[in-house]
PDB file of C-alpha atoms in Angstrom:
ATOM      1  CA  UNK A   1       0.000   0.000   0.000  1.00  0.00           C
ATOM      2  CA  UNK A   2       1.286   3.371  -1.144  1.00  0.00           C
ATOM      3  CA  UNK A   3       0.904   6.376   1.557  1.00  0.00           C
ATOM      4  CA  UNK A   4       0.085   9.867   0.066  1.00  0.00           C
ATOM      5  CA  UNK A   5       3.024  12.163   0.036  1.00  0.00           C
ATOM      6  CA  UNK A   6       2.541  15.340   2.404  1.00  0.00           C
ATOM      7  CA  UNK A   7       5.003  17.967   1.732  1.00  0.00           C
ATOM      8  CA  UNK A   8       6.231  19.241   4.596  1.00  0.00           C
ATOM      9  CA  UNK A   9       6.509  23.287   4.643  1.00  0.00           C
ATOM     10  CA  UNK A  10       8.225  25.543   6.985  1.00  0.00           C
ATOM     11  CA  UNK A  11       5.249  27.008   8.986  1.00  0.00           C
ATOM     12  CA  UNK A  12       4.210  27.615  12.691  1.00  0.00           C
ATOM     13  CA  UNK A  13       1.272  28.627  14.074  1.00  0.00           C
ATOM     14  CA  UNK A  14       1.229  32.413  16.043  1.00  0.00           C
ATOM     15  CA  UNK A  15      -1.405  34.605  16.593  1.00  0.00           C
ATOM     16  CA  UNK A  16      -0.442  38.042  18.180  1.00  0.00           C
ATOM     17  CA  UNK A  17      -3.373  39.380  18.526  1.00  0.00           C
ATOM     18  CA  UNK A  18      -4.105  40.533  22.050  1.00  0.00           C
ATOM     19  CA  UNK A  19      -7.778  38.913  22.097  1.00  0.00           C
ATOM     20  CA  UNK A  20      -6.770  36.040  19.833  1.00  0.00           C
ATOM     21  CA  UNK A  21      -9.022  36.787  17.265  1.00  0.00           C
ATOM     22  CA  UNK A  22      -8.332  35.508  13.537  1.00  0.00           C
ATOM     23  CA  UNK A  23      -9.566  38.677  11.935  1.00  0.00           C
ATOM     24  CA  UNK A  24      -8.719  40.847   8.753  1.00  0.00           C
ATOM     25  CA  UNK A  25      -5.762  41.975  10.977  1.00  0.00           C
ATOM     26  CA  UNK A  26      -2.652  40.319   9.304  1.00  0.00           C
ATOM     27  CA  UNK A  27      -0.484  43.494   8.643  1.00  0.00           C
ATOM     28  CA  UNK A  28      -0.603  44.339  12.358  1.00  0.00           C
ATOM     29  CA  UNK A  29       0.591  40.889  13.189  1.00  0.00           C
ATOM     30  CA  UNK A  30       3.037  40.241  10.707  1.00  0.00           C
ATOM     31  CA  UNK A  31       4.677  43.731  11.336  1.00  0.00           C
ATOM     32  CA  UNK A  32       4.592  42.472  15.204  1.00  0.00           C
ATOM     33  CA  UNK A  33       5.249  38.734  14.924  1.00  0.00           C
ATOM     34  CA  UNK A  34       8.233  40.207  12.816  1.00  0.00           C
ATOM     35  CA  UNK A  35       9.952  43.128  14.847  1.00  0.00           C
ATOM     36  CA  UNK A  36       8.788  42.177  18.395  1.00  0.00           C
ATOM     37  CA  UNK A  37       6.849  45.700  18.277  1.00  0.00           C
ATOM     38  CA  UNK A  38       3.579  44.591  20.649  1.00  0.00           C
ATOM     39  CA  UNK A  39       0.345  44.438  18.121  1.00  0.00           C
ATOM     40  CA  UNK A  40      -1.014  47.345  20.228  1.00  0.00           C
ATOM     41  CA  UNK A  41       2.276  49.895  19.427  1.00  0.00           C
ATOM     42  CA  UNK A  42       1.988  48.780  16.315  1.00  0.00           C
ATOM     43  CA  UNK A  43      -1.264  49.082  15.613  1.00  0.00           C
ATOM     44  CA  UNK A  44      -0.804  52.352  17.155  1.00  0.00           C
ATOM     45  CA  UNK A  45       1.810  53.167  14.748  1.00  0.00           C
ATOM     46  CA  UNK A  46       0.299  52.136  11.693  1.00  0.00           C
ATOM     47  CA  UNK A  47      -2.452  54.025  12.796  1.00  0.00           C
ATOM     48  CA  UNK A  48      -0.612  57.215  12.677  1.00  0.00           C
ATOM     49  CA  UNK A  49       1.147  56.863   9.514  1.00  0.00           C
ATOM     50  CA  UNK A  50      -1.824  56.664   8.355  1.00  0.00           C
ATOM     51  CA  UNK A  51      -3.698  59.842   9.344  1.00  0.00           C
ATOM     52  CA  UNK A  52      -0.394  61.601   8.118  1.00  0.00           C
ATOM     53  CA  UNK A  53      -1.129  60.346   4.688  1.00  0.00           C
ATOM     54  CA  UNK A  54      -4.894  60.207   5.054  1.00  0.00           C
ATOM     55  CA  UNK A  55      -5.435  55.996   3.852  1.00  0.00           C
ATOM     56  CA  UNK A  56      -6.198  52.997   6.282  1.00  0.00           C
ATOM     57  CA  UNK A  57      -3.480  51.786   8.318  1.00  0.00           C
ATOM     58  CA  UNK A  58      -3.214  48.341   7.022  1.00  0.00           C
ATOM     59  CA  UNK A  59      -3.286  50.067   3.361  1.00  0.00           C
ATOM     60  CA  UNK A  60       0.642  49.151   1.227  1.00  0.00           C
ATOM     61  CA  UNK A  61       1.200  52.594   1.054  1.00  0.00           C
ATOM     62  CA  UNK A  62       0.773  53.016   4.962  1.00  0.00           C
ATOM     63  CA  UNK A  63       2.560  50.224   5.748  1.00  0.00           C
ATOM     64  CA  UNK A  64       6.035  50.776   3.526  1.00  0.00           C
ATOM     65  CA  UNK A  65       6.437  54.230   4.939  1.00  0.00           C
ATOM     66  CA  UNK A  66       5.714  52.859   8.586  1.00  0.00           C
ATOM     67  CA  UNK A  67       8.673  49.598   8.172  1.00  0.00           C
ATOM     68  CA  UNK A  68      11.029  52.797   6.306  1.00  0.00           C
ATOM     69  CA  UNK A  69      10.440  54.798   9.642  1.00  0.00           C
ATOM     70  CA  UNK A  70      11.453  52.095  11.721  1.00  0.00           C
ATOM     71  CA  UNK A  71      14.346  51.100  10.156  1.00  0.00           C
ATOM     72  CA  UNK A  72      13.169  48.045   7.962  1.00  0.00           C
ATOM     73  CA  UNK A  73      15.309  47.285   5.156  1.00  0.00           C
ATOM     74  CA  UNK A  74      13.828  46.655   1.495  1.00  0.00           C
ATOM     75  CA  UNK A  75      15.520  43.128   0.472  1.00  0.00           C
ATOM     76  CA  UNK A  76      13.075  42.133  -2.595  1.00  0.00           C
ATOM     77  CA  UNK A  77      10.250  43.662  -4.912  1.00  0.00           C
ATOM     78  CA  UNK A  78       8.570  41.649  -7.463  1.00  0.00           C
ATOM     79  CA  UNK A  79       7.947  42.629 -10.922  1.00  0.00           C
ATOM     80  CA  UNK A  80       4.567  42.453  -9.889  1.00  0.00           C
ATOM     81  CA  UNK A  81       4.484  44.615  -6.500  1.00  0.00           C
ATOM     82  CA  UNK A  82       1.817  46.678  -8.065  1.00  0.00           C
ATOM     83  CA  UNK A  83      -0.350  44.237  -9.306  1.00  0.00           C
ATOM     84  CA  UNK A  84      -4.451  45.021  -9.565  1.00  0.00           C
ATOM     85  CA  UNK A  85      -5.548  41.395  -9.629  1.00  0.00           C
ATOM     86  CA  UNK A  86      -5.002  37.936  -8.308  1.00  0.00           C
ATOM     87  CA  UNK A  87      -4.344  36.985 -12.194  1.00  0.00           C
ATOM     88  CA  UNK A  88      -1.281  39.667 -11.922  1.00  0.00           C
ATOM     89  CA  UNK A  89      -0.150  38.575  -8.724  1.00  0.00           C
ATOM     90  CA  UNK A  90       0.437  35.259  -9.691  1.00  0.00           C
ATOM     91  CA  UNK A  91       2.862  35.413 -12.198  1.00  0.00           C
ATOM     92  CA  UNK A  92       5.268  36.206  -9.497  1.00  0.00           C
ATOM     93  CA  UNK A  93       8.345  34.680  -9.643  1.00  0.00           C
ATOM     94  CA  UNK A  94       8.883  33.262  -5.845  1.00  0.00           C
ATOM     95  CA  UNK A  95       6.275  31.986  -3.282  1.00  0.00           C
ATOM     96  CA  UNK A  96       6.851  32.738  -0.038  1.00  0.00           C
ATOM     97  CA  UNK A  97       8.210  29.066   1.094  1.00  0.00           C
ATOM     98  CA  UNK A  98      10.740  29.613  -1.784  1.00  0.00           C
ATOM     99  CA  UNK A  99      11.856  33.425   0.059  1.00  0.00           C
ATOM    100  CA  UNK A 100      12.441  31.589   3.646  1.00  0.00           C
ATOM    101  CA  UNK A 101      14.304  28.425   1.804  1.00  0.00           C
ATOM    102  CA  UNK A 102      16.957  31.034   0.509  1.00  0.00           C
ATOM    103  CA  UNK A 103      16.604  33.029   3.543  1.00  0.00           C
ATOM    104  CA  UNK A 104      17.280  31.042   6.396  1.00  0.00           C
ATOM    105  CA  UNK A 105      18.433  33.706   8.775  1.00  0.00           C
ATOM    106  CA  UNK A 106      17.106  36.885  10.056  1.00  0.00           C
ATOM    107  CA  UNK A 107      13.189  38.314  10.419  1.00  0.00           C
ATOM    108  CA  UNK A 108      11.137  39.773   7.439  1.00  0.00           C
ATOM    109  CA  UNK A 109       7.651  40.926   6.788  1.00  0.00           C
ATOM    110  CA  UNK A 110       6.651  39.737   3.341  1.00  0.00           C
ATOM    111  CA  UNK A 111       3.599  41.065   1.319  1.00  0.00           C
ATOM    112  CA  UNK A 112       1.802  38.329  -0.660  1.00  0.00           C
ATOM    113  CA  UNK A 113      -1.265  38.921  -2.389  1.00  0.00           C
ATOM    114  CA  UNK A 114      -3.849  40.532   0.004  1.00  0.00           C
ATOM    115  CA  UNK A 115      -1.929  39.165   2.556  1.00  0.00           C
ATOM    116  CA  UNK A 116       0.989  40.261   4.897  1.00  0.00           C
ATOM    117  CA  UNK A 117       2.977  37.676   6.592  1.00  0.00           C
ATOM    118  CA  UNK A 118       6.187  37.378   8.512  1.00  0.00           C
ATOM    119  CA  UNK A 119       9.230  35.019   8.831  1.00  0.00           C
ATOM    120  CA  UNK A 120      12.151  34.454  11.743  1.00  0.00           C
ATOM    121  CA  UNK A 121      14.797  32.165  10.738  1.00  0.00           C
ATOM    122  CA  UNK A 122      13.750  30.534   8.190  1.00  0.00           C
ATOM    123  CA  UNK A 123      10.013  29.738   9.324  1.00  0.00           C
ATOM    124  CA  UNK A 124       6.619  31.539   8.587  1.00  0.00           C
ATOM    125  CA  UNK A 125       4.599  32.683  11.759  1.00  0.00           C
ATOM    126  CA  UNK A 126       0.785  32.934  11.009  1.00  0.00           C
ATOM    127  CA  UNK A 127      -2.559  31.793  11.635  1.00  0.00           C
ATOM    128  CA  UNK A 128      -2.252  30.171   8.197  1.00  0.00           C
ATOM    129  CA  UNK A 129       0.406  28.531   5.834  1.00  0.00           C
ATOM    130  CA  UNK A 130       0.783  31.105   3.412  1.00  0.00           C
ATOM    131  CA  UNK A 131       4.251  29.271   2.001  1.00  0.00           C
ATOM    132  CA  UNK A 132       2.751  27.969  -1.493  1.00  0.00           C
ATOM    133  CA  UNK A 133       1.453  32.194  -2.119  1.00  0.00           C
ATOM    134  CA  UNK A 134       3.220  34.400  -4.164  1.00  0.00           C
ATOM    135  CA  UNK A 135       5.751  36.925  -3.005  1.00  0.00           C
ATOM    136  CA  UNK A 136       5.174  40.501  -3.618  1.00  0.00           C
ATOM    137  CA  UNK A 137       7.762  42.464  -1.776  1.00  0.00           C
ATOM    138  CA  UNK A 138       9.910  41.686   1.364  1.00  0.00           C
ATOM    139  CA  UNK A 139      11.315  43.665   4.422  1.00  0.00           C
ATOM    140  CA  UNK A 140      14.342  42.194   6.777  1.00  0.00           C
ATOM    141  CA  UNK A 141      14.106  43.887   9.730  1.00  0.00           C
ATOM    142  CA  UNK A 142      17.045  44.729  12.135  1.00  0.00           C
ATOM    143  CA  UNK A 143      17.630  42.333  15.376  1.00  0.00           C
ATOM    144  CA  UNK A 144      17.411  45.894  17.462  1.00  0.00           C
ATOM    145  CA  UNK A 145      14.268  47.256  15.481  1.00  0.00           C
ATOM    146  CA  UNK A 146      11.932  46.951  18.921  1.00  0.00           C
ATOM    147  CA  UNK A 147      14.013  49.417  20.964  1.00  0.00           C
ATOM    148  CA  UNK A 148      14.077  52.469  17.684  1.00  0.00           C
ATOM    149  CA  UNK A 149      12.003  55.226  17.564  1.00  0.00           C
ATOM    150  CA  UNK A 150       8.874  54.803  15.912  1.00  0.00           C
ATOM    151  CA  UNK A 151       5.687  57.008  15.088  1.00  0.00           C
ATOM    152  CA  UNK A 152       3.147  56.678  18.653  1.00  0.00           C
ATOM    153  CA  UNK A 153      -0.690  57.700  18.323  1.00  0.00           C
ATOM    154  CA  UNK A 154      -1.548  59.553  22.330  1.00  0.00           C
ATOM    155  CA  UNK A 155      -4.798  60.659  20.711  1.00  0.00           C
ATOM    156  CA  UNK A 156      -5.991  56.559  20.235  1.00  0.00           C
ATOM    157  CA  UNK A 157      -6.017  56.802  24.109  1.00  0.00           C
ATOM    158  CA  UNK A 158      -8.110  60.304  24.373  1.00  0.00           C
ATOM    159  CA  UNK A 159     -11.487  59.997  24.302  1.00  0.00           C
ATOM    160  CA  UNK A 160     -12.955  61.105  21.234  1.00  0.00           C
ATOM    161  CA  UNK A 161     -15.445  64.894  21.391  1.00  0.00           C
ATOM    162  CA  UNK A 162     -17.668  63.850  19.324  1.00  0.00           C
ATOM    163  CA  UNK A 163     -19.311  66.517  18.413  1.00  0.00           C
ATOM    164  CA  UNK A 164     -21.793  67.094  14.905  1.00  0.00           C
ATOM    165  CA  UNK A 165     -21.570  70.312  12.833  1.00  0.00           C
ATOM    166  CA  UNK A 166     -24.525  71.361  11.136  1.00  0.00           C
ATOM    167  CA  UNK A 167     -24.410  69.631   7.748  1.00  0.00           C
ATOM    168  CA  UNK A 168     -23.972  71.789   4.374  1.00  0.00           C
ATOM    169  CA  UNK A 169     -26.733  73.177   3.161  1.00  0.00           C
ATOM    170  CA  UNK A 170     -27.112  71.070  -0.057  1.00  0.00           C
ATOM    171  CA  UNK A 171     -28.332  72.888  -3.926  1.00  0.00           C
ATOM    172  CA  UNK A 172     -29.192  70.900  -5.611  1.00  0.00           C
ATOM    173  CA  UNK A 173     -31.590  70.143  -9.220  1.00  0.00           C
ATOM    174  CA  UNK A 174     -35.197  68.990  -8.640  1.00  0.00           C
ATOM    175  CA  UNK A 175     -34.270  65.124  -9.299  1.00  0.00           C
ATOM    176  CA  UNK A 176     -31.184  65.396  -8.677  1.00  0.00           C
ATOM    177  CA  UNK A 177     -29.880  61.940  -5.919  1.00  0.00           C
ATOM    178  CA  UNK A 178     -26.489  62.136  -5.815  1.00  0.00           C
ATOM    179  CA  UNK A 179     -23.162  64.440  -5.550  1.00  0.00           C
ATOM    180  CA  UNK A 180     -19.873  64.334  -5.838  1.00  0.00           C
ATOM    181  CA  UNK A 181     -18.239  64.445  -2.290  1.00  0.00           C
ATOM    182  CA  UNK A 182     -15.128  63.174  -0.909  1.00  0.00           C
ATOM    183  CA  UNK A 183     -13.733  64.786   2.932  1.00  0.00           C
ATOM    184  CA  UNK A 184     -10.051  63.416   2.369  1.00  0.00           C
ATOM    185  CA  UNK A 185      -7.963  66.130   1.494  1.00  0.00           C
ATOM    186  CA  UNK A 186      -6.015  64.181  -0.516  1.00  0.00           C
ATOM    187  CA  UNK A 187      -9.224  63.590  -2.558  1.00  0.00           C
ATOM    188  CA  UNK A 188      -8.087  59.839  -3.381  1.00  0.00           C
ATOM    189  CA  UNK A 189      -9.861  56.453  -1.861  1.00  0.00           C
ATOM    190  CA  UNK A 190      -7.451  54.183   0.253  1.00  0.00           C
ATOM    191  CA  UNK A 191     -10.295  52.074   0.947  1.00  0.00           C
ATOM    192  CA  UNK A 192     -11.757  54.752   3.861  1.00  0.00           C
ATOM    193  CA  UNK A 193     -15.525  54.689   2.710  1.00  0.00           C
ATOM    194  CA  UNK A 194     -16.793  54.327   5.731  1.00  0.00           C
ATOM    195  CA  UNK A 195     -14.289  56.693   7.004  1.00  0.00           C
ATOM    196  CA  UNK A 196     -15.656  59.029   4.247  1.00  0.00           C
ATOM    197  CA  UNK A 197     -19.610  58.290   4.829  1.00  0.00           C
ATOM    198  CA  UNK A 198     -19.597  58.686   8.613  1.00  0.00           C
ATOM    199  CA  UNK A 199     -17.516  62.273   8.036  1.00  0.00           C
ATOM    200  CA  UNK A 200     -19.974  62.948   5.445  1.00  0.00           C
ATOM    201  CA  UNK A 201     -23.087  62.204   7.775  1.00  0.00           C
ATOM    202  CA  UNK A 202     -22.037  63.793  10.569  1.00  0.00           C
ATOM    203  CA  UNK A 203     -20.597  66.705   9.489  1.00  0.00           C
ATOM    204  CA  UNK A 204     -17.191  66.146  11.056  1.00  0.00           C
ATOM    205  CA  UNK A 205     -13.825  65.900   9.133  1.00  0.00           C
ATOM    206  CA  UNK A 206     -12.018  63.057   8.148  1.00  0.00           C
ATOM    207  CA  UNK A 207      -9.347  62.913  10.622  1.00  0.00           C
ATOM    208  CA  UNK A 208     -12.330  62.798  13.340  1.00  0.00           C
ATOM    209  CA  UNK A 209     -13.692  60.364  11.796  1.00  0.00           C
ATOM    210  CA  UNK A 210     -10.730  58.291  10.799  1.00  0.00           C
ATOM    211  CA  UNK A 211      -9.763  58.629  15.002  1.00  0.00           C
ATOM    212  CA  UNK A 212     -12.834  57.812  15.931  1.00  0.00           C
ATOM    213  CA  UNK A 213     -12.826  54.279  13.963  1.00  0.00           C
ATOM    214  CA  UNK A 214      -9.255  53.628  14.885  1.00  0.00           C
ATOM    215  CA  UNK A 215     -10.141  53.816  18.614  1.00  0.00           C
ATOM    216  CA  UNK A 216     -13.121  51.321  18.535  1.00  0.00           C
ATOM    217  CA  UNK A 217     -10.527  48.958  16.471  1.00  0.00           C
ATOM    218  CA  UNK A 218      -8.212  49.208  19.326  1.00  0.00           C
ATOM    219  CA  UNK A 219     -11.030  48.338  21.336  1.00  0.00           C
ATOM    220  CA  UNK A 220     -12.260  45.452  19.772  1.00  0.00           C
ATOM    221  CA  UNK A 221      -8.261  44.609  18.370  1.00  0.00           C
ATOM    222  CA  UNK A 222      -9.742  44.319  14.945  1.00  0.00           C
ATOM    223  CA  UNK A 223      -8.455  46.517  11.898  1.00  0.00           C
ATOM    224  CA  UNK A 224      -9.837  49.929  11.410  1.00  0.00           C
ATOM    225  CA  UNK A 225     -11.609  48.999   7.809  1.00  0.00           C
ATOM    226  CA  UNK A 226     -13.114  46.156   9.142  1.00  0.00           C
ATOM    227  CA  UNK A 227     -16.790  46.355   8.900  1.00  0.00           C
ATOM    228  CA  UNK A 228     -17.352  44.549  12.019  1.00  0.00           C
ATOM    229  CA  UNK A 229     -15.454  48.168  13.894  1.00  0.00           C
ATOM    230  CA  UNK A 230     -17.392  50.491  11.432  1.00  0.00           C
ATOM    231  CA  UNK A 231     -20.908  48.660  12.623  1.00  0.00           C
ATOM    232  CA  UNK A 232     -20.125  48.634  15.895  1.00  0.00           C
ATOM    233  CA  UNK A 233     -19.600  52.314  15.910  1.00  0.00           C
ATOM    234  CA  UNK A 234     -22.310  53.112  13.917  1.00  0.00           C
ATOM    235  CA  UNK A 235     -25.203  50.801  15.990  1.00  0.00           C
ATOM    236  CA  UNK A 236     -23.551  53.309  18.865  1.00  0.00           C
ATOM    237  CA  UNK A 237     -24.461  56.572  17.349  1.00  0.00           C
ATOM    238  CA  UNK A 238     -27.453  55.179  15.681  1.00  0.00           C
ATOM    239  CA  UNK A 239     -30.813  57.552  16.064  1.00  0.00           C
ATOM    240  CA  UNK A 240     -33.258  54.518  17.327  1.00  0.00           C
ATOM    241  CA  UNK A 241     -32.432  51.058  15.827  1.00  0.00           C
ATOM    242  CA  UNK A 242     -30.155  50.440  12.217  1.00  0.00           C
ATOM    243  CA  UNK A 243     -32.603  49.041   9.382  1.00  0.00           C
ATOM    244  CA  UNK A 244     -31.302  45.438   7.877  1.00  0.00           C
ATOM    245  CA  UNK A 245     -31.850  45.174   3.999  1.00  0.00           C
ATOM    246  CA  UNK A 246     -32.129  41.123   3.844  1.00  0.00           C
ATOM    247  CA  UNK A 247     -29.905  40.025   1.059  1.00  0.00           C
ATOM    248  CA  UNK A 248     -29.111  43.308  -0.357  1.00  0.00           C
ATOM    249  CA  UNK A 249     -32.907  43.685  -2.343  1.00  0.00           C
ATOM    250  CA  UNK A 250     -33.125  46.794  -1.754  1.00  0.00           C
ATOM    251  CA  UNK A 251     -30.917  49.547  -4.356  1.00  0.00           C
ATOM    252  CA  UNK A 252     -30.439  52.949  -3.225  1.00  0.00           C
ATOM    253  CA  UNK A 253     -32.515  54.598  -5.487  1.00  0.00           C
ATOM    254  CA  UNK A 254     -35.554  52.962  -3.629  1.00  0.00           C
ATOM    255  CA  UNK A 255     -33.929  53.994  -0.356  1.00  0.00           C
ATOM    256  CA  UNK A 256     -33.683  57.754  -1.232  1.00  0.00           C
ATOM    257  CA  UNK A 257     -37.049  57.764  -2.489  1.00  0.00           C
ATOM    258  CA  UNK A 258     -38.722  56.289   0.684  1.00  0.00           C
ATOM    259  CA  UNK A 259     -36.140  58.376   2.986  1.00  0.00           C
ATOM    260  CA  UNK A 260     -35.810  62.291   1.960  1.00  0.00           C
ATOM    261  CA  UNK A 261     -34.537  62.893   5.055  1.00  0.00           C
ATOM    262  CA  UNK A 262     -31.902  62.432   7.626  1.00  0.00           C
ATOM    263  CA  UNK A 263     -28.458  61.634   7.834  1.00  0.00           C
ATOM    264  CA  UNK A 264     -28.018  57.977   6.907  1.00  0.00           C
ATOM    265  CA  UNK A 265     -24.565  55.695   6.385  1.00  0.00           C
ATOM    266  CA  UNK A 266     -25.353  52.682   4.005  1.00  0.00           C
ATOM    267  CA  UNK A 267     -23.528  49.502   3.647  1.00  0.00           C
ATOM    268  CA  UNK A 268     -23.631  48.801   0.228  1.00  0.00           C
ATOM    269  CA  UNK A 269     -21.018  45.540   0.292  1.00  0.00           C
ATOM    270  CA  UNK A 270     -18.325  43.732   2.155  1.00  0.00           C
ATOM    271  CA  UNK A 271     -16.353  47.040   2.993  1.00  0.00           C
ATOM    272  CA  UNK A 272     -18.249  49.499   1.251  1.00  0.00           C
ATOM    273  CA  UNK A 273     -20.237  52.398   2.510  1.00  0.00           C
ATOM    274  CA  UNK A 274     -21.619  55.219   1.308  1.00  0.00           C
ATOM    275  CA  UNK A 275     -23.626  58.542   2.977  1.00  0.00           C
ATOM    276  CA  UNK A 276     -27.083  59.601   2.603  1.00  0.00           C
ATOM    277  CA  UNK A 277     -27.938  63.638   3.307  1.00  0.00           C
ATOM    278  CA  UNK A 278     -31.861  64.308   3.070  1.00  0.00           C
ATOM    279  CA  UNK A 279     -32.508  62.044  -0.156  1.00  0.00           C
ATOM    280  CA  UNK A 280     -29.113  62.612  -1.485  1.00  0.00           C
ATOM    281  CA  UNK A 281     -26.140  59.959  -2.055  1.00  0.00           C
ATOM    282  CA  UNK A 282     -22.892  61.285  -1.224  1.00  0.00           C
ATOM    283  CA  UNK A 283     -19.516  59.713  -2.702  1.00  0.00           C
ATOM    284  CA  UNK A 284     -16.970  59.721  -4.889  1.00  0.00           C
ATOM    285  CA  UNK A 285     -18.680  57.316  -7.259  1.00  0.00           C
ATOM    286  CA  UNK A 286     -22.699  57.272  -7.998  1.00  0.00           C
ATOM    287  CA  UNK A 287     -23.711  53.310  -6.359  1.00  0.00           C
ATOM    288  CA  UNK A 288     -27.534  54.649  -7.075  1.00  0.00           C
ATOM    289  CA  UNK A 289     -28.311  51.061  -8.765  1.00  0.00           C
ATOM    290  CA  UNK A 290     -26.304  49.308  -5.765  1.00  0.00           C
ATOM    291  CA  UNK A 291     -28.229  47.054  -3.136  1.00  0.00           C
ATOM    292  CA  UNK A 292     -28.074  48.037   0.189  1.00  0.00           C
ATOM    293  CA  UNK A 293     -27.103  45.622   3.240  1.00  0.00           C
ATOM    294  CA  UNK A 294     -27.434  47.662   6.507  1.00  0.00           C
ATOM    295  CA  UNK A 295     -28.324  51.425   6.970  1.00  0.00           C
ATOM    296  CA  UNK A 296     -27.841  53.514   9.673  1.00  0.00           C
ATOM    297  CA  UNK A 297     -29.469  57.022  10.725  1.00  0.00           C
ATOM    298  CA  UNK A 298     -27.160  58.923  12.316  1.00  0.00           C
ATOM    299  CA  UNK A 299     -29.090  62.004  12.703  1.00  0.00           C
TER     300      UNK A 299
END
């Protein structure tokens, strides 16, 4: 009798996160399995570099100028570092199992395909074998990198004034259901919508807002874009209870027409949100055909 062959891969099992949770969290605790940063600092640091640049802490562009601050070194980007689908990605040239083979020594933070990862001599430490994904870019990071400077966030441990401002008086065309609007200053989306709706909603900027998130994901050690944090916030602050749109039948344009008024953040998808102001949608793209899954009334 012939036994099935199991290739044996160079993986351990670590989760870092305080609460244990195996959530949408993986840059924080790569960047901490890998540097021996706490997942709190770090999460506190990723959530700084990320209101300098105004994206989501666990976005690449976040993340690269947070392991540059700390002293990471660069040590491999593949031709396809920038890819914009799965189909890209793949057509790297090394998986991560081949990066730790030729890498035996040392700690690194590797970026796979939605995925962030780390390694210490010569072994992956996640809540998953990621070995057999492709390689995307690669940081080794210094044996003294816990005891550098590195960017702290005091205001995650303030307690947020949340106060509304009146909302903009809005001109617009008999008809007319949505407008153009985007709070980021640098007018760009680093996957912030709900950062962007709730802003929009309540009238507040989007470094309020962006705080505001950032501190309920430290308090539920989840990620800042996770929708889990955003609903949690949101069934807070809700006026009365949040209405539940069963299987996404309903599309906007229905929901303006039965709700010309208010102050309303919609869920249109896994991630996605959008804001409602008195029968208007309010985003950088017009979802007015989209279904919606939860809404909220925030005012």
């Amino acid at each position: 009798m012939y036994r099935k062959r199991i290739e044996k891969t160079n993986w351990k099992m670590q989760n870092v996160n305080p609460q244990g949770k195996d959530c949408n969290d993986c840059v924080f605790r790569a960047i901490a399995g890998g540097t021996g940063i706490s997942w709190k600092d770090t999460f506190a640091g990723l959530c700084q570099t990320g209101l300098s640049l105004h994206a989501m802490p666990d976005y690449p562009i976040v993340f690269r100028k947070y392991l540059k601050e700390i002293g990471a070194r660069y040590v491999y980007k593949s031709a396809q570092a920038h890819a914009h689908t799965e189909d890209e990605a793949s057509t790297a040239d090394m998986t991560a199992g081949e990066f730790i083979r030729q890498h035996p020594k040392g700690n690194y933070v590797l970026r796979l395909w939605w995925h962030v990862t780390c390694a210490r001599d010569g072994f992956l430490y996640d809540t998953w074998d990621a070995s057999s994904e492709k390689l995307l870019e690669a940081w080794e990071i210094p044996p003294d990198i816990a005891s550098a400077p590195r960017p702290s966030a005091p205001w995650l441990y303030e307690r947020s004034e949340r106060r509304l401002a009146p909302l903009e008086d809005i001109d617009v065309a008999a008809g007319q259901t949505f407008l153009f609007r985007n709070p980021s200053p640098v007018n760009r989306g680093y996957q912030d919508s709900f950062v962007r709706a709730i802003a929009l909603a309540e009238g507040r900027t989007w470094e309020e807002a962006y705080q505001d998130l950032c501190r309920q994901a430290l308090s539920q050690c989840n990620n800042p874009q996770s929708t889990s944090v955003a609903a949690s916030y949101l069934s807070r602050y809700a006026v009365g209870t949040c209405r539940y749109f069963t299987r996404g039948k309903t599309p906007v344009k229905e929901f303006l027409a039965s709700h010309p008024s208010g102050a309303w953040v919609l869920q249109l998808g896994k991630g996605w949100a959008s804001a409602v102001v008195d029968g208007v949608l309010m985003d950088t793209r017009n979802y007015i055909n989209k279904p919606i899954e939860v809404a909220w009334r925030l005012r």
